[in-house]
DNA sequence: AAGTGGTCTAGACCACATC
DNA sequence: ATGTGGTCTAGACCACTTG
């Protein structure tokens, strides 16, 4: 056990907050006092505090001090992936369409492009064994030399596709999730005969200049889809915590 | 413009990654080289790199160097709150039940308690004007001296309730989200006559010792519920999301 | 004026990778 | 043996808040 000092400092204060010895709004010992208490330099103390800042336990006000923060009850980390979020195993995919088209009006608005511009339309079906479980429709802003390779179109997820076509990093991604009843078209595609809701996930992707580059909608059979999310106060940050953390707002 | 040096370093390298000059797996200039390049001390350089580490752009291997990381395409930040996730405005709530009961078997398993232990059962209805839009059922592990105040039960969200009863910080929270058709009971409670799916959100809360302390299920009318999530590559996005979505400390 | 946090330096020693 | 990242020091100056 040779825990670095800054981790010890962070762990001690975190424990005090968790135990309720320090309540939201309370001031923490000043950095100078903590230096004395742990016989550590200021940088070491600040590194410890930076971890707690990053985890959302504390905040600091220049010239005043560090304070315990009201917890964010509503924040979760969600892992979504149109293939892996299906409860079973997707073992088959079918490419229904991969065309370069003039976009419909609603897509023009969403992607902020004119109607004369080209977009790539991709339609796919995901299967578990022989059961269709999800129908997938995507629009990608087209540019010359865009690599449209059928093998990629079938197996890649939406952000992966965009990453291949544009930059490695998609800067911003937005999800909208809701439930709805299938219309006749989707009932047919997903072979739904009984009473069955759909889960709809809309994905909008932006490049680093904050321009929309893609819009996709996935319709999942309700009985094959579940989303899981987890609160991110501390557990998720533990890996980072082991390494290093120290930065500022 | 007197940007701190460490932010400048982080911004420069982030830009190179975003532009594709640095690709996943590539090594970054060593910290020593960056010190020379920016005429900065090692601690300042490391602080800049720590930001990128924290944002998920890079990772580091001791004794080798810092490397550009493969982006996490599937990670999103989700803000969920059983009251504010309703698309309209919840302006009325009704407490249907608030009892101390012996838990049913499935809840015993979920909360890891014996059937002889007491749990608090809370049932609520959320209204938009006179329309019921969500039905809410929660189980909380009971302990002596637990403050059960009707006013609190009506207006607090689940994590807030648990926070009041146990600790300020709920250590771990898990969400499961899926769609389903309403049964007769829910059709009646939510006054559903037409074909209408439900969004179901299950919440499981743990205390800091990783013991389950509460399990709740919220059934939303499908037409009143939408979830929004956003990718979390840069921490700036998160803070914006917090600000825009709501939250006042 | 005194105390606080925010930035930064110029070193140091250690653990680990590679050769 | 050399270079890398990981931890840490003992100062410094600045900006800010409060008396």
Short mmCIF file of C-alpha atoms (C1' of nucleotides) in Angstrom, two decimals:
data_model
loop_
_atom_site.label_atom_id
_atom_site.label_comp_id
_atom_site.label_asym_id
_atom_site.label_seq_id
_atom_site.Cartn_x
_atom_site.Cartn_y
_atom_site.Cartn_z
CA UNK A 1 0.00 0.00 0.00
CA UNK A 2 1.82 3.04 -1.25
CA UNK A 3 -1.16 5.16 -2.19
CA UNK A 4 -0.07 8.48 -3.67
CA UNK A 5 -0.71 11.39 -1.32
CA UNK A 6 -3.10 13.16 -3.68
CA UNK A 7 -5.32 10.07 -3.92
CA UNK A 8 -5.30 9.78 -0.14
CA UNK A 9 -6.41 13.40 0.18
CA UNK A 10 -9.19 12.91 -2.37
CA UNK A 11 -10.34 9.66 -0.76
CA UNK A 12 -10.42 11.19 2.74
CA UNK A 13 -12.51 14.17 1.73
CA UNK A 14 -14.78 12.07 -0.48
CA UNK A 15 -15.41 9.78 2.47
CA UNK A 16 -16.30 12.72 4.68
CA UNK A 17 -18.81 13.92 2.10
CA UNK A 18 -20.28 10.46 1.66
CA UNK A 19 -20.58 9.98 5.42
CA UNK A 20 -22.34 13.30 5.74
CA UNK A 21 -19.65 14.92 7.88
CA UNK A 22 -19.39 17.49 5.14
CA UNK A 23 -22.73 18.65 3.75
CA UNK A 24 -23.47 20.47 0.50
CA UNK A 25 -22.50 24.09 0.84
CA UNK A 26 -19.96 23.43 3.58
CA UNK A 27 -16.50 24.85 3.09
CA UNK A 28 -13.54 22.50 2.94
CA UNK A 29 -10.32 23.24 4.81
CA UNK A 30 -8.34 25.73 2.77
CA UNK A 31 -5.59 24.42 0.55
CA UNK A 32 -3.00 25.90 2.89
CA UNK A 33 -4.51 24.06 5.86
CA UNK A 34 -4.62 20.81 3.89
CA UNK A 35 -0.94 21.27 3.05
CA UNK A 36 -0.16 21.36 6.75
CA UNK A 37 -2.53 18.49 7.59
CA UNK A 38 -0.99 16.14 5.03
CA UNK A 39 2.48 17.63 5.14
CA UNK A 40 2.22 18.06 1.39
CA UNK A 41 2.95 20.75 -1.13
CA UNK A 42 0.21 22.89 -2.54
CA UNK A 43 0.33 21.24 -5.97
CA UNK A 44 -0.26 17.84 -4.41
CA UNK A 45 -3.22 19.10 -2.43
CA UNK A 46 -4.67 20.77 -5.51
CA UNK A 47 -4.30 17.58 -7.48
CA UNK A 48 -6.36 15.78 -4.87
CA UNK A 49 -9.02 18.46 -4.93
CA UNK A 50 -9.08 18.38 -8.74
CA UNK A 51 -10.23 14.77 -8.60
CA UNK A 52 -13.17 15.69 -6.42
CA UNK A 53 -13.92 18.67 -8.62
CA UNK A 54 -13.97 16.37 -11.61
CA UNK A 55 -16.21 13.84 -9.91
CA UNK A 56 -18.66 16.57 -9.08
CA UNK A 57 -18.26 16.43 -5.31
CA UNK A 58 -16.92 19.94 -4.86
CA UNK A 59 -16.66 23.29 -6.56
CA UNK A 60 -14.37 26.20 -5.90
CA UNK A 61 -14.68 29.95 -5.86
CA UNK A 62 -11.56 31.98 -6.41
CA UNK A 63 -10.71 34.10 -3.46
CA UNK A 64 -13.15 32.26 -1.21
CA UNK A 65 -12.58 28.54 -0.99
CA UNK A 66 -13.64 25.04 -1.94
CA UNK A 67 -17.17 23.93 -1.16
CA UNK A 68 -19.15 20.70 -1.14
CA UNK A 69 -21.49 20.56 -4.10
CA UNK A 70 -25.12 19.54 -4.27
CA UNK A 71 -25.09 16.17 -6.03
CA UNK A 72 -26.41 15.89 -9.56
CA UNK A 73 -29.18 13.38 -9.09
CA UNK A 74 -30.21 13.30 -12.71
CA UNK A 75 -26.99 12.57 -14.56
CA UNK A 76 -26.40 9.15 -16.09
CA UNK A 77 -23.98 7.58 -18.53
CA UNK A 78 -25.68 5.78 -21.38
CA UNK A 79 -24.02 3.39 -23.77
CA UNK A 80 -26.04 3.20 -26.95
CA UNK A 81 -25.22 1.36 -30.10
CA UNK A 82 -27.89 0.39 -32.58
CA UNK A 83 -26.49 -3.12 -32.78
CA UNK A 84 -25.50 -3.88 -29.21
CA UNK A 85 -28.56 -2.32 -27.58
CA UNK A 86 -30.69 -5.13 -28.93
CA UNK A 87 -31.35 -7.57 -26.11
CA UNK A 88 -30.58 -10.66 -28.12
CA UNK A 89 -27.76 -11.25 -30.55
CA UNK A 90 -27.84 -9.58 -33.92
CA UNK A 91 -26.32 -12.17 -36.21
CA UNK A 92 -27.53 -10.95 -39.56
CA UNK A 93 -27.93 -7.67 -41.36
CA UNK A 94 -29.40 -6.79 -44.71
CA UNK A 95 -28.66 -3.70 -46.75
CA UNK A 96 -31.96 -2.61 -48.30
CA UNK A 97 -30.77 0.55 -49.93
CA UNK A 98 -27.65 2.64 -50.42
CA UNK A 99 -28.33 5.52 -52.77
CA UNK A 100 -27.22 9.03 -53.45
CA UNK A 101 -30.37 11.11 -53.50
CA UNK A 102 -31.74 14.62 -53.24
CA UNK A 103 -32.91 14.94 -49.65
CA UNK A 104 -36.54 15.41 -48.60
CA UNK A 105 -37.44 18.75 -47.04
CA UNK A 106 -37.41 17.66 -43.40
CA UNK A 107 -33.92 16.21 -43.80
CA UNK A 108 -32.74 19.44 -45.46
CA UNK A 109 -33.82 21.33 -42.40
CA UNK A 110 -32.29 18.85 -39.99
CA UNK A 111 -28.96 18.72 -41.81
CA UNK A 112 -29.01 22.43 -42.67
CA UNK A 113 -28.40 21.92 -46.39
CA UNK A 114 -30.16 23.03 -49.53
CA UNK A 115 -32.42 20.68 -51.47
CA UNK A 116 -30.00 20.58 -54.39
CA UNK A 117 -27.26 18.97 -52.33
CA UNK A 118 -26.68 15.24 -52.42
CA UNK A 119 -27.13 12.96 -49.44
CA UNK A 120 -26.44 9.29 -49.00
CA UNK A 121 -29.48 7.30 -47.96
CA UNK A 122 -28.89 4.00 -46.24
CA UNK A 123 -31.58 1.57 -45.18
CA UNK A 124 -30.79 -1.57 -43.24
CA UNK A 125 -32.56 -4.39 -41.46
CA UNK A 126 -31.08 -6.12 -38.40
CA UNK A 127 -31.94 -9.73 -37.75
CA UNK A 128 -31.76 -12.09 -34.84
CA UNK A 129 -31.62 -15.42 -36.62
CA UNK A 130 -34.44 -15.01 -39.13
CA UNK A 131 -36.41 -12.50 -37.07
CA UNK A 132 -36.15 -8.88 -38.16
CA UNK A 133 -35.67 -6.85 -34.98
CA UNK A 134 -34.77 -3.37 -36.15
CA UNK A 135 -35.19 -1.14 -39.18
CA UNK A 136 -32.60 1.51 -39.75
CA UNK A 137 -32.67 4.60 -41.97
CA UNK A 138 -29.84 7.10 -42.22
CA UNK A 139 -29.01 10.24 -44.14
CA UNK A 140 -25.39 11.29 -44.58
CA UNK A 141 -24.27 14.54 -46.18
CA UNK A 142 -22.53 13.49 -49.39
CA UNK A 143 -19.19 14.73 -50.59
CA UNK A 144 -17.03 13.71 -53.53
CA UNK A 145 -14.81 10.73 -53.05
CA UNK A 146 -16.89 9.44 -50.19
CA UNK A 147 -16.13 5.78 -49.76
CA UNK A 148 -19.35 3.83 -50.06
CA UNK A 149 -18.38 0.25 -49.57
CA UNK A 150 -21.17 -2.19 -49.12
CA UNK A 151 -19.36 -4.27 -46.55
CA UNK A 152 -18.86 -1.23 -44.38
CA UNK A 153 -22.41 -0.06 -44.77
CA UNK A 154 -23.74 -3.32 -43.47
CA UNK A 155 -21.65 -3.81 -40.41
CA UNK A 156 -20.74 -0.40 -39.08
CA UNK A 157 -22.71 1.63 -36.58
CA UNK A 158 -23.73 5.16 -37.48
CA UNK A 159 -20.97 7.03 -35.63
CA UNK A 160 -18.43 4.60 -37.04
CA UNK A 161 -19.67 5.26 -40.56
CA UNK A 162 -19.46 8.99 -40.07
CA UNK A 163 -16.01 8.63 -38.55
CA UNK A 164 -14.84 6.74 -41.63
CA UNK A 165 -16.31 9.30 -43.98
CA UNK A 166 -15.40 12.51 -42.21
CA UNK A 167 -13.13 12.79 -39.23
CA UNK A 168 -12.10 10.32 -36.64
CA UNK A 169 -13.90 12.26 -33.97
CA UNK A 170 -17.51 13.23 -34.26
CA UNK A 171 -17.66 16.23 -32.04
CA UNK A 172 -21.28 16.21 -30.99
CA UNK A 173 -23.90 13.50 -31.01
CA UNK A 174 -27.50 13.84 -29.94
CA UNK A 175 -30.00 11.08 -29.22
CA UNK A 176 -33.75 11.36 -28.96
CA UNK A 177 -35.56 8.31 -27.66
CA UNK A 178 -39.28 7.64 -27.63
CA UNK A 179 -41.91 4.94 -28.10
CA UNK A 180 -44.49 4.71 -30.84
CA UNK A 181 -46.82 2.28 -32.57
CA UNK A 182 -45.67 0.90 -35.93
CA UNK A 183 -47.37 2.04 -39.13
CA UNK A 184 -48.18 -0.41 -41.91
CA UNK A 185 -44.78 0.00 -43.55
CA UNK A 186 -42.87 -0.84 -40.39
CA UNK A 187 -45.26 -3.63 -39.45
CA UNK A 188 -44.43 -5.17 -42.79
CA UNK A 189 -40.68 -4.66 -42.59
CA UNK A 190 -40.44 -5.94 -39.03
CA UNK A 191 -43.02 -8.69 -39.56
CA UNK A 192 -45.13 -7.47 -36.66
CA UNK A 193 -48.60 -9.00 -36.49
CA UNK A 194 -49.49 -8.64 -32.81
CA UNK A 195 -49.80 -5.53 -30.63
CA UNK A 196 -46.25 -4.36 -30.33
CA UNK A 197 -44.73 -0.94 -29.58
CA UNK A 198 -41.57 0.33 -31.25
CA UNK A 199 -38.63 2.03 -29.63
CA UNK A 200 -37.44 4.85 -31.83
CA UNK A 201 -33.94 6.24 -31.49
CA UNK A 202 -33.00 9.29 -33.53
CA UNK A 203 -29.32 10.10 -33.87
CA UNK A 204 -27.95 13.41 -35.05
CA UNK A 205 -24.23 13.78 -35.59
CA UNK A 206 -22.17 16.94 -35.95
CA UNK A 207 -18.62 17.53 -37.14
CA UNK A 208 -16.08 19.58 -35.24
CA UNK A 209 -17.38 22.81 -36.75
CA UNK A 210 -20.75 21.99 -35.24
CA UNK A 211 -22.33 21.35 -38.64
CA UNK A 212 -24.79 18.43 -38.89
CA UNK A 213 -23.33 15.63 -40.98
CA UNK A 214 -25.82 12.85 -40.45
CA UNK A 215 -29.28 11.99 -39.23
CA UNK A 216 -30.45 8.48 -38.51
CA UNK A 217 -33.52 6.80 -37.14
CA UNK A 218 -33.64 3.27 -35.82
CA UNK A 219 -36.95 1.52 -35.17
CA UNK A 220 -36.60 -1.38 -32.75
CA UNK A 221 -39.20 -4.01 -32.02
CA UNK A 222 -40.16 -3.15 -28.44
CA UNK A 223 -39.66 -6.70 -27.21
CA UNK A 224 -36.08 -6.81 -28.43
CA UNK A 225 -34.86 -3.54 -27.03
CA UNK A 226 -33.73 -2.33 -23.65
CA UNK A 227 -31.54 0.59 -22.71
CA UNK A 228 -29.30 0.62 -19.68
CA UNK A 229 -27.80 3.67 -18.07
CA UNK A 230 -25.76 4.14 -14.94
CA UNK A 231 -25.05 7.05 -12.68
CA UNK A 232 -21.58 8.40 -13.14
CA UNK A 233 -20.68 9.98 -9.83
CA UNK A 234 -17.73 7.82 -8.97
CA UNK A 235 -17.72 4.31 -10.36
CA UNK A 236 -17.11 5.31 -13.93
CA UNK A 237 -14.40 7.74 -12.97
CA UNK A 238 -12.43 5.20 -11.03
CA UNK A 239 -10.28 4.18 -13.97
CA UNK A 240 -9.36 7.76 -14.66
CA UNK A 241 -8.86 8.30 -10.96
CA UNK A 242 -6.23 5.60 -10.84
CA UNK A 243 -4.29 7.34 -13.56
CA UNK A 244 -4.39 11.03 -13.01
CA UNK A 245 -6.75 13.89 -12.85
CA UNK A 246 -6.09 17.43 -12.60
CA UNK A 247 -7.54 20.24 -14.53
CA UNK A 248 -9.65 23.30 -14.09
CA UNK A 249 -13.05 24.54 -15.14
CA UNK B 1 -6.89 37.06 -24.48
CA UNK B 2 -4.53 35.70 -21.85
CA UNK B 3 -5.29 32.01 -22.17
CA UNK B 4 -3.40 29.96 -19.59
CA UNK B 5 -0.56 27.99 -21.12
CA UNK B 6 -1.94 24.59 -20.14
CA UNK B 7 -5.24 25.33 -21.88
CA UNK B 8 -3.35 26.45 -24.98
CA UNK B 9 -1.40 23.19 -25.01
CA UNK B 10 -4.59 21.15 -24.61
CA UNK B 11 -6.40 23.13 -27.31
CA UNK B 12 -3.52 22.80 -29.80
CA UNK B 13 -3.23 19.04 -29.42
CA UNK B 14 -7.02 18.57 -29.41
CA UNK B 15 -7.20 20.51 -32.66
CA UNK B 16 -4.53 18.31 -34.23
CA UNK B 17 -6.49 15.21 -33.26
CA UNK B 18 -9.76 16.68 -34.56
CA UNK B 19 -8.15 17.71 -37.83
CA UNK B 20 -6.77 14.23 -38.29
CA UNK B 21 -3.11 15.28 -38.14
CA UNK B 22 -2.84 12.95 -35.19
CA UNK B 23 -4.63 9.63 -35.65
CA UNK B 24 -5.63 7.06 -33.03
CA UNK B 25 -2.58 5.15 -31.90
CA UNK B 26 -0.15 7.92 -32.84
CA UNK B 27 2.32 9.02 -30.22
CA UNK B 28 2.27 12.61 -29.02
CA UNK B 29 5.47 14.59 -28.57
CA UNK B 30 7.00 13.61 -25.25
CA UNK B 31 6.36 15.83 -22.27
CA UNK B 32 9.97 16.99 -22.36
CA UNK B 33 9.61 18.05 -25.99
CA UNK B 34 6.37 19.86 -25.24
CA UNK B 35 8.14 21.71 -22.43
CA UNK B 36 10.65 23.03 -24.94
CA UNK B 37 8.03 23.75 -27.60
CA UNK B 38 5.89 25.85 -25.26
CA UNK B 39 8.75 27.06 -23.07
CA UNK B 40 6.80 25.71 -20.11
CA UNK B 41 7.55 23.64 -17.06
CA UNK B 42 6.72 19.98 -16.95
CA UNK B 43 3.83 20.44 -14.51
CA UNK B 44 2.17 22.89 -16.89
CA UNK B 45 2.52 20.52 -19.82
CA UNK B 46 1.15 17.64 -17.76
CA UNK B 47 -1.82 19.73 -16.72
CA UNK B 48 -2.64 20.31 -20.37
CA UNK B 49 -2.32 16.62 -21.15
CA UNK B 50 -4.49 15.77 -18.14
CA UNK B 51 -7.35 17.67 -19.72
CA UNK B 52 -7.11 15.61 -22.90
CA UNK B 53 -6.79 12.44 -20.86
CA UNK B 54 -9.91 13.38 -19.00
CA UNK B 55 -11.81 14.19 -22.16
CA UNK B 56 -10.90 10.81 -23.57
CA UNK B 57 -8.70 12.04 -26.42
CA UNK B 58 -5.49 10.45 -25.23
CA UNK B 59 -4.11 7.78 -22.95
CA UNK B 60 -0.65 7.33 -21.54
CA UNK B 61 1.65 4.43 -20.86
CA UNK B 62 4.30 4.86 -18.23
CA UNK B 63 7.77 4.59 -19.62
CA UNK B 64 6.52 4.84 -23.21
CA UNK B 65 4.54 7.96 -23.94
CA UNK B 66 1.17 9.58 -24.57
CA UNK B 67 -0.99 8.27 -27.40
CA UNK B 68 -4.11 9.31 -29.27
CA UNK B 69 -7.06 7.21 -28.20
CA UNK B 70 -9.70 5.50 -30.29
CA UNK B 71 -12.86 7.51 -29.66
CA UNK B 72 -15.72 6.00 -27.66
CA UNK B 73 -18.53 6.14 -30.17
CA UNK B 74 -21.17 4.68 -27.88
CA UNK B 75 -20.95 6.86 -24.80
CA UNK B 76 -23.63 9.45 -24.07
CA UNK B 77 -24.67 11.58 -21.13
CA UNK B 78 -28.31 11.22 -20.23
CA UNK B 79 -30.26 13.48 -17.94
CA UNK B 80 -33.27 11.66 -16.58
CA UNK B 81 -35.75 12.83 -14.03
CA UNK B 82 -39.19 11.31 -13.77
CA UNK B 83 -40.78 14.73 -13.60
CA UNK B 84 -38.78 16.80 -16.04
CA UNK B 85 -38.46 14.11 -18.73
CA UNK B 86 -42.12 14.56 -19.52
CA UNK B 87 -42.43 16.62 -22.67
CA UNK B 88 -45.08 18.94 -21.34
CA UNK B 89 -45.30 20.58 -17.97
CA UNK B 90 -46.20 18.49 -14.96
CA UNK B 91 -48.31 20.83 -12.90
CA UNK B 92 -50.09 18.41 -10.64
CA UNK B 93 -49.24 15.29 -8.69
CA UNK B 94 -51.33 12.94 -6.65
CA UNK B 95 -50.13 10.63 -3.93
CA UNK B 96 -52.10 7.39 -4.30
CA UNK B 97 -50.40 5.39 -1.61
CA UNK B 98 -47.66 5.70 1.00
CA UNK B 99 -47.55 2.58 3.16
CA UNK B 100 -45.12 0.52 5.13
CA UNK B 101 -45.54 -3.02 3.87
CA UNK B 102 -43.92 -6.44 3.69
CA UNK B 103 -42.34 -6.58 0.25
CA UNK B 104 -43.40 -8.95 -2.54
CA UNK B 105 -40.90 -11.64 -3.51
CA UNK B 106 -39.53 -9.97 -6.63
CA UNK B 107 -38.80 -6.80 -4.68
CA UNK B 108 -37.06 -8.84 -1.95
CA UNK B 109 -34.73 -10.21 -4.56
CA UNK B 110 -34.13 -6.85 -6.18
CA UNK B 111 -33.42 -5.10 -2.89
CA UNK B 112 -31.60 -8.08 -1.38
CA UNK B 113 -33.68 -8.17 1.78
CA UNK B 114 -35.70 -10.85 3.56
CA UNK B 115 -39.48 -10.95 3.28
CA UNK B 116 -39.87 -10.04 6.94
CA UNK B 117 -38.26 -6.63 6.49
CA UNK B 118 -40.35 -3.52 6.02
CA UNK B 119 -40.34 -1.43 2.89
CA UNK B 120 -42.04 1.84 2.08
CA UNK B 121 -44.36 1.65 -0.90
CA UNK B 122 -45.14 4.88 -2.69
CA UNK B 123 -47.54 5.24 -5.59
CA UNK B 124 -47.98 8.50 -7.42
CA UNK B 125 -49.70 9.92 -10.48
CA UNK B 126 -48.28 12.84 -12.46
CA UNK B 127 -50.66 15.14 -14.28
CA UNK B 128 -50.42 17.69 -17.03
CA UNK B 129 -53.41 19.84 -16.28
CA UNK B 130 -56.10 17.20 -15.78
CA UNK B 131 -54.43 14.56 -17.98
CA UNK B 132 -52.62 11.77 -16.14
CA UNK B 133 -49.29 11.28 -17.96
CA UNK B 134 -47.27 8.99 -15.71
CA UNK B 135 -47.80 6.38 -13.03
CA UNK B 136 -45.06 5.89 -10.50
CA UNK B 137 -44.41 3.03 -8.07
CA UNK B 138 -41.46 2.89 -5.71
CA UNK B 139 -40.11 0.64 -3.00
CA UNK B 140 -37.74 2.03 -0.38
CA UNK B 141 -35.99 -0.06 2.27
CA UNK B 142 -37.52 1.07 5.56
CA UNK B 143 -35.62 1.92 8.69
CA UNK B 144 -36.72 3.36 12.01
CA UNK B 145 -37.08 7.10 12.21
CA UNK B 146 -37.42 7.41 8.46
CA UNK B 147 -39.05 10.71 7.75
CA UNK B 148 -42.19 10.12 5.71
CA UNK B 149 -43.70 13.48 5.07
CA UNK B 150 -46.48 13.62 2.59
CA UNK B 151 -45.40 16.91 1.08
CA UNK B 152 -41.99 15.48 0.33
CA UNK B 153 -43.38 12.29 -1.10
CA UNK B 154 -45.41 14.16 -3.62
CA UNK B 155 -42.87 16.54 -4.98
CA UNK B 156 -39.49 14.87 -4.75
CA UNK B 157 -37.88 12.70 -7.39
CA UNK B 158 -36.72 9.24 -6.46
CA UNK B 159 -33.03 9.99 -5.96
CA UNK B 160 -33.96 13.07 -3.95
CA UNK B 161 -36.16 10.98 -1.69
CA UNK B 162 -33.42 8.46 -1.13
CA UNK B 163 -30.97 11.27 -0.49
CA UNK B 164 -33.24 12.66 2.22
CA UNK B 165 -33.68 9.27 3.83
CA UNK B 166 -30.16 7.94 3.64
CA UNK B 167 -27.16 9.91 2.57
CA UNK B 168 -26.72 13.00 0.53
CA UNK B 169 -25.00 11.02 -2.17
CA UNK B 170 -26.48 7.95 -3.71
CA UNK B 171 -23.44 6.10 -4.85
CA UNK B 172 -24.78 4.06 -7.71
CA UNK B 173 -27.90 4.41 -9.81
CA UNK B 174 -29.06 2.15 -12.61
CA UNK B 175 -31.73 2.80 -15.20
CA UNK B 176 -33.47 0.32 -17.47
CA UNK B 177 -35.63 1.77 -20.22
CA UNK B 178 -38.04 -0.05 -22.50
CA UNK B 179 -41.41 0.22 -24.22
CA UNK B 180 -44.48 -1.88 -23.57
CA UNK B 181 -48.22 -1.92 -24.06
CA UNK B 182 -50.34 -0.96 -21.04
CA UNK B 183 -52.34 -3.59 -19.19
CA UNK B 184 -55.89 -2.92 -18.01
CA UNK B 185 -54.71 -1.48 -14.69
CA UNK B 186 -52.44 1.08 -16.33
CA UNK B 187 -54.96 1.86 -19.06
CA UNK B 188 -57.35 2.77 -16.29
CA UNK B 189 -54.87 4.77 -14.22
CA UNK B 190 -53.56 6.72 -17.20
CA UNK B 191 -56.98 7.02 -18.86
CA UNK B 192 -55.75 5.44 -22.08
CA UNK B 193 -58.46 4.45 -24.52
CA UNK B 194 -56.65 4.47 -27.85
CA UNK B 195 -53.64 2.46 -29.06
CA UNK B 196 -50.81 3.88 -27.03
CA UNK B 197 -47.43 2.48 -25.98
CA UNK B 198 -45.87 3.13 -22.59
CA UNK B 199 -42.31 4.06 -21.83
CA UNK B 200 -41.14 2.20 -18.76
CA UNK B 201 -38.18 3.43 -16.74
CA UNK B 202 -36.91 1.29 -13.88
CA UNK B 203 -34.61 2.90 -11.36
CA UNK B 204 -32.44 1.03 -8.91
CA UNK B 205 -30.51 2.97 -6.31
CA UNK B 206 -27.61 1.84 -4.13
CA UNK B 207 -26.01 3.39 -1.06
CA UNK B 208 -22.30 3.92 -0.66
CA UNK B 209 -21.78 0.37 0.58
CA UNK B 210 -23.26 -0.83 -2.70
CA UNK B 211 -26.44 -2.13 -1.04
CA UNK B 212 -29.72 -1.60 -2.91
CA UNK B 213 -31.89 0.94 -1.08
CA UNK B 214 -34.68 1.55 -3.52
CA UNK B 215 -36.40 0.29 -6.64
CA UNK B 216 -38.84 2.32 -8.67
CA UNK B 217 -40.78 1.99 -11.88
CA UNK B 218 -42.31 4.84 -13.81
CA UNK B 219 -44.84 4.23 -16.59
CA UNK B 220 -45.10 7.16 -18.98
CA UNK B 221 -47.72 7.67 -21.63
CA UNK B 222 -45.71 7.25 -24.84
CA UNK B 223 -46.95 10.50 -26.34
CA UNK B 224 -45.78 12.54 -23.37
CA UNK B 225 -42.28 11.20 -23.04
CA UNK B 226 -39.00 11.77 -24.81
CA UNK B 227 -35.46 11.17 -23.66
CA UNK B 228 -32.53 13.26 -24.78
CA UNK B 229 -28.91 12.26 -24.53
CA UNK B 230 -25.72 13.87 -25.76
CA UNK B 231 -22.26 12.61 -26.53
CA UNK B 232 -19.72 13.43 -23.89
CA UNK B 233 -16.37 13.68 -25.63
CA UNK B 234 -15.51 17.13 -24.42
CA UNK B 235 -16.39 18.19 -20.92
CA UNK B 236 -17.57 21.55 -22.22
CA UNK B 237 -20.54 19.82 -23.78
CA UNK B 238 -21.52 18.30 -20.47
CA UNK B 239 -21.51 21.60 -18.68
CA UNK B 240 -23.61 23.18 -21.41
CA UNK B 241 -26.02 20.29 -21.21
CA UNK B 242 -26.33 20.71 -17.49
CA UNK B 243 -26.99 24.39 -17.87
CA UNK B 244 -29.44 24.14 -20.73
CA UNK B 245 -31.36 21.12 -19.58
CA UNK B 246 -31.97 22.58 -16.18
CA UNK B 247 -30.44 22.29 -12.70
CA UNK B 248 -30.10 25.10 -10.29
CA UNK B 249 -27.87 24.37 -7.29
"C1'" DA C 1 -4.39 44.07 4.32
"C1'" DA C 2 -4.99 39.32 4.77
"C1'" DG C 3 -6.58 35.11 3.05
"C1'" DT C 4 -8.15 32.48 -0.68
"C1'" DG C 5 -7.81 29.93 -5.05
"C1'" DG C 6 -5.42 29.96 -10.17
"C1'" DT C 7 -1.20 29.60 -12.63
"C1'" DC C 8 3.56 28.41 -13.10
"C1'" DT C 9 8.54 27.24 -12.32
"C1'" DA C 10 12.81 24.46 -11.95
"C1'" DG C 11 14.16 21.32 -10.08
"C1'" DA C 12 13.91 16.15 -7.76
"C1'" DC C 13 13.32 11.04 -7.28
"C1'" DC C 14 10.81 7.01 -8.70
"C1'" DA C 15 8.87 3.18 -11.77
"C1'" DC C 16 8.73 1.50 -16.11
"C1'" DA C 17 10.01 0.71 -21.46
"C1'" DT C 18 13.43 -0.10 -24.74
"C1'" DC C 19 17.85 -1.12 -26.32
"C1'" DA D 1 21.98 3.28 -19.90
"C1'" DT D 2 18.62 6.32 -21.63
"C1'" DG D 3 14.14 8.13 -22.17
"C1'" DT D 4 9.58 8.00 -20.80
"C1'" DG D 5 5.69 9.05 -17.71
"C1'" DG D 6 4.17 9.36 -12.29
"C1'" DT D 7 4.72 11.75 -8.04
"C1'" DC D 8 6.18 15.62 -5.35
"C1'" DT D 9 8.45 19.94 -3.49
"C1'" DA D 10 9.06 24.80 -2.07
"C1'" DG D 11 8.73 28.40 -3.53
"C1'" DA D 12 6.57 32.51 -6.74
"C1'" DC D 13 3.21 35.91 -8.69
"C1'" DC D 14 -1.51 36.86 -9.90
"C1'" DA D 15 -6.68 37.64 -9.34
"C1'" DC D 16 -10.23 37.64 -6.38
"C1'" DT D 17 -13.07 38.19 -1.89
"C1'" DT D 18 -13.62 39.82 2.55
"C1'" DG D 19 -12.59 42.59 6.38
#
